[in-house]
Amino acid sequence: MTREPAYLSFHGIGKTFPGVKALQDISFDCHAGEVHALMGENGAGKSTLLKILSGSYRASSGEIRLKGQPVNFQHTTDALNAGVAIIYQELHLIPEMTVAENIFLGQLPQRGGLVNHRRLRAEAAKQLAVLGMDIDPDMPLKYLSLGQWQMVEIAKALTRNAQVIAFDEPTSSLSAREIDQLFRVIRQLRADGRVVLYVSHRMEEIFALSDAITVFKDGRYVRTFSDMSTCDNEQLVQAMVGRDIGDIYGYSTRPCGEVRLRLDNVQAKGVRSPVSFSVRAGEIVGLFGLVGAGRSELMKGLFGATRLTGGELWLDGEKLNLREPVEAIRAGIMLCPEDRKADGIIPVHSVRDNINISARRNNLTAGFLIDKAWESKNAGLHIRSLNIKTPTADQLIMNLSGGNQQKAILGRWLSEEMKVIMLDEPTRGIDVGAKNEIYQLIYALAERGIAVLFASSDLPEVMGLADRILVMREGEIAGELAHDDATEALTLGLAMPKTAKPATAVA
């Protein structure tokens, strides 16, 4: 059976910024009625290609073709008028305006020179109904959830009769229910014969949605997987990073010292039962559990962010009574939190400030002035040693990728006398290549004799990194497994609730 000609084609696309070749000779095809995923490490060129497709950037070379005809978008409106819409992570909507006004922004129906509000509401309700969304068209957008915002953005694209719709990391801030809703809509768009481009680092999403996957690396085209039945995680990772998936974790044993951190019947808010375990110097201990198991709550208690309500916490044989994080930091206990954007970084400050913020209290001149020379030297040291990809130390940390933000947080704690590092979901929202760098940093910390306690819901990650795995279930430690004894079935079995809840019917 002969396949229909490509609806969207990229031919030799290149993009050069001053001193940087962001894209080089990108060529591949996308077909109507297809979800085509774009994958690659941060900086591979995926978002740059979408910006060229949207008319935000001009290609330095090559051409884009729609239905076989070359197009040259000078502006985003050119792309929209041609039926090309991009749904970015940062949604381009106006919170103070109503849902209906946002959907028809720039093309409000008028009558006698005035906005026809009755028609506006009716047309908006019609578009929302197509997406299966029960949203009041007159509701100001600011009162809706992020997932609902996204649906409004999609409805807006459909009013332009968009036949090509691209999604750039659309699930990064959505709940599980909103993700399911988004996937339903994307499958509907595919069934309607549209081209859907989908950028994500989450492999489970890629395999759940995609009909084809194109992989970029360092601004270059690597390959397209057009037969998903022959594509698996290992092939995809190898295409993205140029090495086998087995090399990603690189586990090796190392000598461990005496017990560094010990919990004796510790009780914390959100942790149902007293918890007892220890972590030795140079040891990597993984905390695994399902959502709501209590891992994050336990770590917050150990960091002094919430008060421990019982039991004893010991560090190098000395009993601790932590009342706030600054006391944990002074003792040598550090935390990289689960939500790095909300709790880990100061978004509107520079990389330099974020690295130095904790150590600043110990490096003041004349007792109260910031030692800018020391801070520049310290930030530069960690930027180089941790391979933090930033143009300068003065770059706002909010502009860095998730992996580089995480490395900056680690750089902050490396400026302190660290004895214990706790990492809560250390690689969430990070691409495969950056994950490998984080793993190597974790191993390096353990080699220095630092006790490492990390929590992750990524089972292969826990099994690949940890010397020991502590499995949490419903607020208690359900079991402990050595690295060589852990299997997926055994670990998941310990993490599952004791009694399964009956399925709830959904109308």
XYZ file of N, CA and C in Angstrom, residues 268-427:
480
model
N 7.731 11.850 61.273
C 7.646 13.122 60.567
C 6.241 13.319 60.029
N 5.877 14.567 59.817
C 4.567 14.885 59.259
C 4.411 14.216 57.897
N 3.322 13.471 57.715
C 3.078 12.786 56.453
C 3.671 11.400 56.372
N 4.410 10.990 57.418
C 4.985 9.642 57.481
C 4.253 8.900 58.593
N 3.525 7.858 58.241
C 2.568 7.254 59.165
C 3.215 6.541 60.338
N 4.310 5.820 60.087
C 4.926 4.984 61.118
C 6.341 5.456 61.420
N 6.856 5.176 62.610
C 8.249 5.509 62.922
C 9.201 4.838 61.931
N 10.247 5.564 61.559
C 11.190 5.096 60.540
C 12.572 4.947 61.155
N 13.207 3.817 60.885
C 14.571 3.568 61.364
C 15.421 3.016 60.222
N 16.526 3.677 59.949
C 17.528 3.154 59.011
C 18.780 4.000 59.146
N 19.834 3.603 58.461
C 21.089 4.351 58.513
C 21.683 4.437 57.116
N 22.551 5.429 56.931
C 23.298 5.594 55.686
C 24.756 5.805 56.063
N 25.641 5.012 55.473
C 27.061 5.113 55.793
C 27.758 6.148 54.909
N 28.890 6.602 55.353
C 29.702 7.517 54.554
C 30.076 6.826 53.245
N 29.835 7.500 52.126
C 30.165 6.931 50.822
C 29.126 5.983 50.272
N 28.010 5.821 50.966
C 26.965 4.898 50.514
C 25.848 5.665 49.807
N 25.262 5.029 48.792
C 24.122 5.595 48.074
C 22.898 4.750 48.396
N 21.937 5.353 49.077
C 20.712 4.652 49.462
C 19.542 5.282 48.709
N 18.762 4.448 48.037
C 17.609 4.923 47.288
C 16.317 4.696 48.043
N 15.457 5.707 48.042
C 14.106 5.595 48.606
C 13.131 5.458 47.446
N 12.461 4.334 47.363
C 11.498 4.118 46.285
C 10.102 3.946 46.865
N 9.118 4.456 46.168
C 7.738 4.287 46.597
C 6.797 4.935 45.611
N 5.545 4.580 45.682
C 4.539 5.180 44.821
C 4.191 6.575 45.330
N 3.431 7.324 44.536
C 3.014 8.672 44.936
C 2.260 8.601 46.260
N 2.648 9.473 47.202
C 2.002 9.494 48.511
C 2.612 8.553 49.522
N 3.742 7.927 49.168
C 4.362 6.963 50.086
C 5.032 7.640 51.273
N 5.358 8.940 51.158
C 5.951 9.665 52.278
C 7.422 9.975 52.133
N 7.994 9.727 50.942
C 9.436 9.961 50.760
C 9.803 11.432 50.927
N 9.078 12.302 50.210
C 9.383 13.736 50.271
C 9.168 14.289 51.670
N 8.108 13.841 52.322
C 7.803 14.315 53.674
C 8.912 13.940 54.651
N 9.450 12.732 54.502
C 10.546 12.303 55.370
C 11.773 13.165 55.152
N 12.113 13.428 53.897
C 13.297 14.237 53.603
C 13.148 15.659 54.127
N 11.971 16.227 53.996
C 11.749 17.574 54.524
C 11.953 17.610 56.033
N 11.521 16.555 56.722
C 11.741 16.479 58.162
C 13.211 16.369 58.510
N 13.957 15.572 57.737
C 15.391 15.404 58.002
C 16.170 16.683 57.709
N 15.595 17.561 56.873
C 16.253 18.820 56.520
C 15.812 19.965 57.427
N 14.878 19.708 58.313
C 14.401 20.761 59.203
C 13.349 21.654 58.589
N 12.891 21.334 57.365
C 11.849 22.147 56.731
C 10.509 21.936 57.420
N 10.303 20.736 57.970
C 9.172 20.469 58.861
C 9.739 19.822 60.118
N 9.058 19.976 61.238
C 9.572 19.454 62.502
C 9.346 17.950 62.594
N 10.383 17.244 63.044
C 10.215 15.835 63.376
C 9.364 15.755 64.636
N 8.431 14.817 64.664
C 7.491 14.734 65.786
C 7.823 13.618 66.763
N 8.908 12.903 66.492
C 9.291 11.825 67.399
C 10.560 11.146 66.936
N 11.146 10.341 67.821
C 12.354 9.603 67.485
C 13.611 10.438 67.592
N 14.720 9.854 67.155
C 16.023 10.514 67.264
C 16.754 10.468 65.927
N 17.442 11.577 65.631
C 18.245 11.705 64.422
C 19.695 11.905 64.831
N 20.595 11.072 64.292
C 22.005 11.103 64.663
C 22.874 11.349 63.431
N 23.907 12.176 63.609
C 24.878 12.450 62.551
C 26.280 12.263 63.108
N 27.012 11.307 62.554
C 28.368 10.997 63.031
C 28.397 10.784 64.540
N 27.391 10.084 65.053
C 27.350 9.732 66.466
C 26.829 10.805 67.382
N 26.443 11.963 66.836
C 25.907 13.045 67.660
C 24.420 13.235 67.368
N 23.646 13.388 68.443
C 22.202 13.562 68.304
C 21.890 14.984 67.831
N 20.971 15.086 66.873
C 20.578 16.380 66.331
C 19.145 16.717 66.730
N 18.897 18.015 66.874
C 17.539 18.507 67.100
C 17.316 19.675 66.141
N 16.901 19.347 64.926
C 16.795 20.348 63.871
C 15.452 21.061 63.931
N 15.508 22.391 64.005
C 14.284 23.179 64.055
C 14.036 23.954 62.766
N 15.072 24.092 61.939
C 14.930 24.807 60.675
C 16.074 24.401 59.739
N 15.915 24.621 58.425
C 16.928 24.173 57.466
C 18.327 24.708 57.720
N 18.443 25.943 58.212
C 19.782 26.497 58.419
C 20.569 25.661 59.424
N 19.885 25.048 60.385
C 20.568 24.187 61.352
C 21.036 22.896 60.689
N 20.230 22.370 59.762
C 20.645 21.178 59.014
C 21.863 21.487 58.158
N 21.852 22.644 57.504
C 22.977 23.034 56.646
C 24.249 23.178 57.466
N 24.153 23.818 58.629
C 25.330 23.970 59.493
C 25.864 22.625 59.954
N 24.955 21.651 60.126
C 25.378 20.315 60.553
C 25.984 19.520 59.406
N 25.706 19.956 58.151
C 26.245 19.250 56.993
C 25.231 18.410 56.246
N 23.933 18.636 56.499
C 22.864 17.902 55.814
C 22.220 18.832 54.787
N 22.278 18.436 53.509
C 21.778 19.273 52.425
C 20.639 18.567 51.690
N 19.769 19.357 51.052
C 18.627 18.808 50.325
C 18.480 19.482 48.966
N 18.374 18.660 47.919
C 17.931 19.125 46.602
C 16.458 18.733 46.490
N 15.527 19.699 46.585
C 14.107 19.357 46.730
C 13.471 18.852 45.442
N 12.304 18.254 45.607
C 11.575 17.680 44.469
C 11.199 18.751 43.455
N 10.640 19.854 43.915
C 10.225 20.938 43.025
C 11.322 21.985 43.009
N 12.283 21.800 42.109
C 13.447 22.694 42.136
C 13.064 24.121 41.769
N 12.053 24.308 40.919
C 11.681 25.660 40.510
C 11.034 26.439 41.648
N 10.236 25.750 42.464
C 9.538 26.432 43.563
C 10.384 26.499 44.822
N 11.150 25.441 45.106
C 11.836 25.327 46.395
C 13.361 25.302 46.305
N 13.908 25.115 45.102
C 15.349 24.922 44.991
C 16.119 26.111 44.481
N 15.544 26.824 43.521
C 16.245 27.959 42.927
C 15.521 29.261 43.244
N 16.250 30.369 43.058
C 15.641 31.695 43.116
C 15.588 32.165 41.666
N 14.447 32.008 40.993
C 14.390 32.118 39.531
C 14.926 33.414 38.950
N 14.638 34.551 39.615
C 14.997 35.841 39.024
C 16.393 36.300 39.444
N 17.169 35.405 40.050
C 18.554 35.720 40.391
C 19.498 34.959 39.470
N 20.736 35.377 39.465
C 21.730 34.804 38.555
C 22.184 33.428 39.013
N 22.880 32.749 38.115
C 23.495 31.471 38.464
C 24.483 31.685 39.607
N 25.250 32.777 39.548
C 26.223 33.086 40.607
C 25.531 33.204 41.966
N 24.445 33.963 42.014
C 23.735 34.149 43.282
C 23.176 32.835 43.805
N 22.635 32.016 42.919
C 22.034 30.758 43.345
C 23.073 29.789 43.885
N 24.269 29.806 43.335
C 25.331 28.939 43.844
C 25.832 29.433 45.196
N 25.904 30.749 45.361
C 26.544 31.321 46.550
C 25.597 31.637 47.702
N 24.297 31.522 47.482
C 23.334 32.042 48.455
C 23.504 31.438 49.843
N 23.850 30.158 49.922
C 23.982 29.516 51.232
C 25.317 29.845 51.891
N 26.396 29.809 51.094
C 27.733 30.039 51.652
C 28.005 31.512 51.926
N 27.124 32.383 51.448
C 27.348 33.828 51.565
C 27.543 34.269 53.014
N 26.813 33.629 53.937
C 26.885 34.058 55.344
C 28.279 33.854 55.930
N 29.063 32.931 55.324
C 30.403 32.642 55.844
C 31.500 33.380 55.096
N 31.132 34.171 54.078
C 32.144 34.808 53.246
C 31.821 36.285 53.033
N 31.720 36.991 54.139
C 31.477 38.422 54.107
C 32.754 39.160 54.463
N 32.991 40.294 53.810
C 34.134 41.127 54.165
C 33.677 42.156 55.186
N 34.561 42.492 56.094
C 34.261 43.437 57.181
C 33.049 42.995 57.985
N 32.741 41.694 57.901
C 31.663 41.146 58.713
C 30.271 41.280 58.141
N 30.104 42.166 57.123
C 28.738 42.358 56.614
C 28.667 42.643 55.111
N 29.784 42.847 54.431
C 29.771 43.132 52.998
C 29.987 41.856 52.194
N 29.256 41.725 51.095
C 29.405 40.551 50.230
C 30.769 40.586 49.555
N 31.491 39.476 49.637
C 32.799 39.355 48.997
C 32.582 38.935 47.543
N 32.416 39.931 46.659
C 32.074 39.640 45.271
C 33.188 38.884 44.548
N 34.422 39.169 44.893
C 35.539 38.463 44.246
C 35.495 36.976 44.581
N 35.264 36.664 45.866
C 35.178 35.249 46.267
C 33.994 34.579 45.586
N 32.853 35.285 45.526
C 31.660 34.688 44.931
C 31.858 34.402 43.446
N 32.517 35.313 42.733
C 32.778 35.081 41.310
C 33.689 33.880 41.118
N 34.708 33.784 41.959
C 35.640 32.659 41.873
C 34.943 31.342 42.209
N 34.136 31.354 43.265
C 33.445 30.136 43.695
C 32.431 29.673 42.649
N 31.653 30.615 42.116
C 30.665 30.256 41.093
C 31.352 29.721 39.845
N 32.431 30.385 39.433
C 33.161 29.927 38.251
C 33.718 28.533 38.425
N 34.215 28.246 39.631
C 34.758 26.916 39.929
C 33.693 25.839 39.739
N 32.501 26.067 40.286
C 31.453 25.048 40.207
C 30.815 24.986 38.821
N 30.741 26.114 38.138
C 30.231 26.098 36.762
C 31.123 25.228 35.886
N 32.437 25.341 36.076
C 33.374 24.529 35.274
C 33.372 23.074 35.717
N 33.469 22.832 37.021
C 33.609 21.456 37.506
C 32.339 20.638 37.305
N 31.176 21.298 37.353
C 29.904 20.595 37.185
C 29.386 20.672 35.752
N 30.153 21.348 34.891
C 29.761 21.495 33.482
C 28.368 22.110 33.361
N 28.150 23.191 34.106
C 26.878 23.910 34.023
C 26.883 24.737 32.741
N 25.954 24.458 31.863
C 25.908 25.131 30.564
C 25.168 26.455 30.707
N 25.937 27.530 30.775
C 25.383 28.871 30.888
C 26.326 29.836 30.185
N 25.806 30.860 29.483
C 26.695 31.808 28.804
C 27.650 32.502 29.766
N 27.109 32.935 30.924
C 27.914 33.577 31.960
C 27.313 33.251 33.318
N 28.077 33.547 34.364
C 27.566 33.355 35.726
C 26.440 34.328 36.039
N 26.316 35.395 35.237
C 25.276 36.397 35.458
C 23.939 36.029 34.819
N 23.902 34.932 34.059
C 22.649 34.501 33.442
C 21.607 34.185 34.514
N 20.355 34.616 34.308
C 19.282 34.248 35.234
C 19.114 32.734 35.220
N 19.056 32.135 36.400
C 18.995 30.673 36.471
C 17.695 30.138 35.873
N 16.641 30.947 35.845
C 15.374 30.510 35.263
C 15.509 30.220 33.773
N 16.549 30.752 33.129
C 16.749 30.536 31.699
C 17.545 29.272 31.395
N 18.023 28.586 32.426
C 18.788 27.356 32.231
C 17.851 26.158 32.135
N 18.348 25.080 31.545
C 17.572 23.840 31.491
C 17.453 23.250 32.891
N 16.524 22.295 33.048
C 16.329 21.657 34.348
C 17.581 20.982 34.860
N 18.323 20.335 33.967
C 19.546 19.658 34.383
C 20.594 20.619 34.889
N 20.725 21.766 34.238
C 21.713 22.753 34.670
C 21.271 23.474 35.938
N 19.974 23.645 36.121
C 19.486 24.177 37.398
C 19.824 23.221 38.536
N 19.628 21.924 38.298
C 19.931 20.933 39.331
C 21.414 20.941 39.673
N 22.262 21.081 38.667
C 23.706 21.107 38.927
C 24.098 22.364 39.705
N 23.397 23.469 39.446
C 23.676 24.694 40.202
C 23.308 24.521 41.674
N 22.203 23.811 41.947
C 21.825 23.536 43.339
C 22.887 22.664 44.003
N 23.390 21.668 43.278
C 24.474 20.841 43.822
C 25.717 21.684 44.074
N 25.996 22.626 43.165
C 27.136 23.522 43.360
C 26.995 24.352 44.618
N 25.760 24.752 44.931
C 25.497 25.499 46.169
C 25.939 24.687 47.382
N 25.574 23.393 47.412
C 25.903 22.572 48.577
C 27.372 22.170 48.599
N 28.006 22.122 47.423
C 29.441 21.826 47.400
C 30.257 22.970 47.997
N 29.635 24.141 48.110
C 30.306 25.277 48.749
C 30.268 25.170 50.264
N 29.538 24.183 50.774
C 29.405 23.974 52.214
C 30.194 22.734 52.639
N 30.312 22.546 53.953
C 30.937 21.338 54.502
C 29.881 20.237 54.522
N 29.735 19.562 53.411
C 28.643 18.610 53.249
C 29.025 17.234 53.782
N 28.130 16.654 54.579
C 28.294 15.290 55.076
C 27.230 14.353 54.512
N 26.018 14.907 54.345
C 24.891 14.133 53.818
C 24.217 14.961 52.733
N 23.967 14.345 51.584
C 23.188 15.005 50.542
C 21.924 14.186 50.298
N 20.784 14.860 50.357
C 19.503 14.221 50.059
C 18.980 14.809 48.751
N 18.594 13.953 47.839
C 18.102 14.388 46.537
C 16.711 13.803 46.315
N 15.734 14.671 46.147
C 14.349 14.241 45.959
C 13.997 14.368 44.480
N 13.785 13.243 43.821
C 13.526 13.189 42.376
C 14.581 14.007 41.622
N 15.861 13.623 41.729
C 16.939 14.463 41.200
C 16.948 14.625 39.691
N 16.329 13.705 38.943
C 16.372 13.811 37.482
C 15.002 14.040 36.858
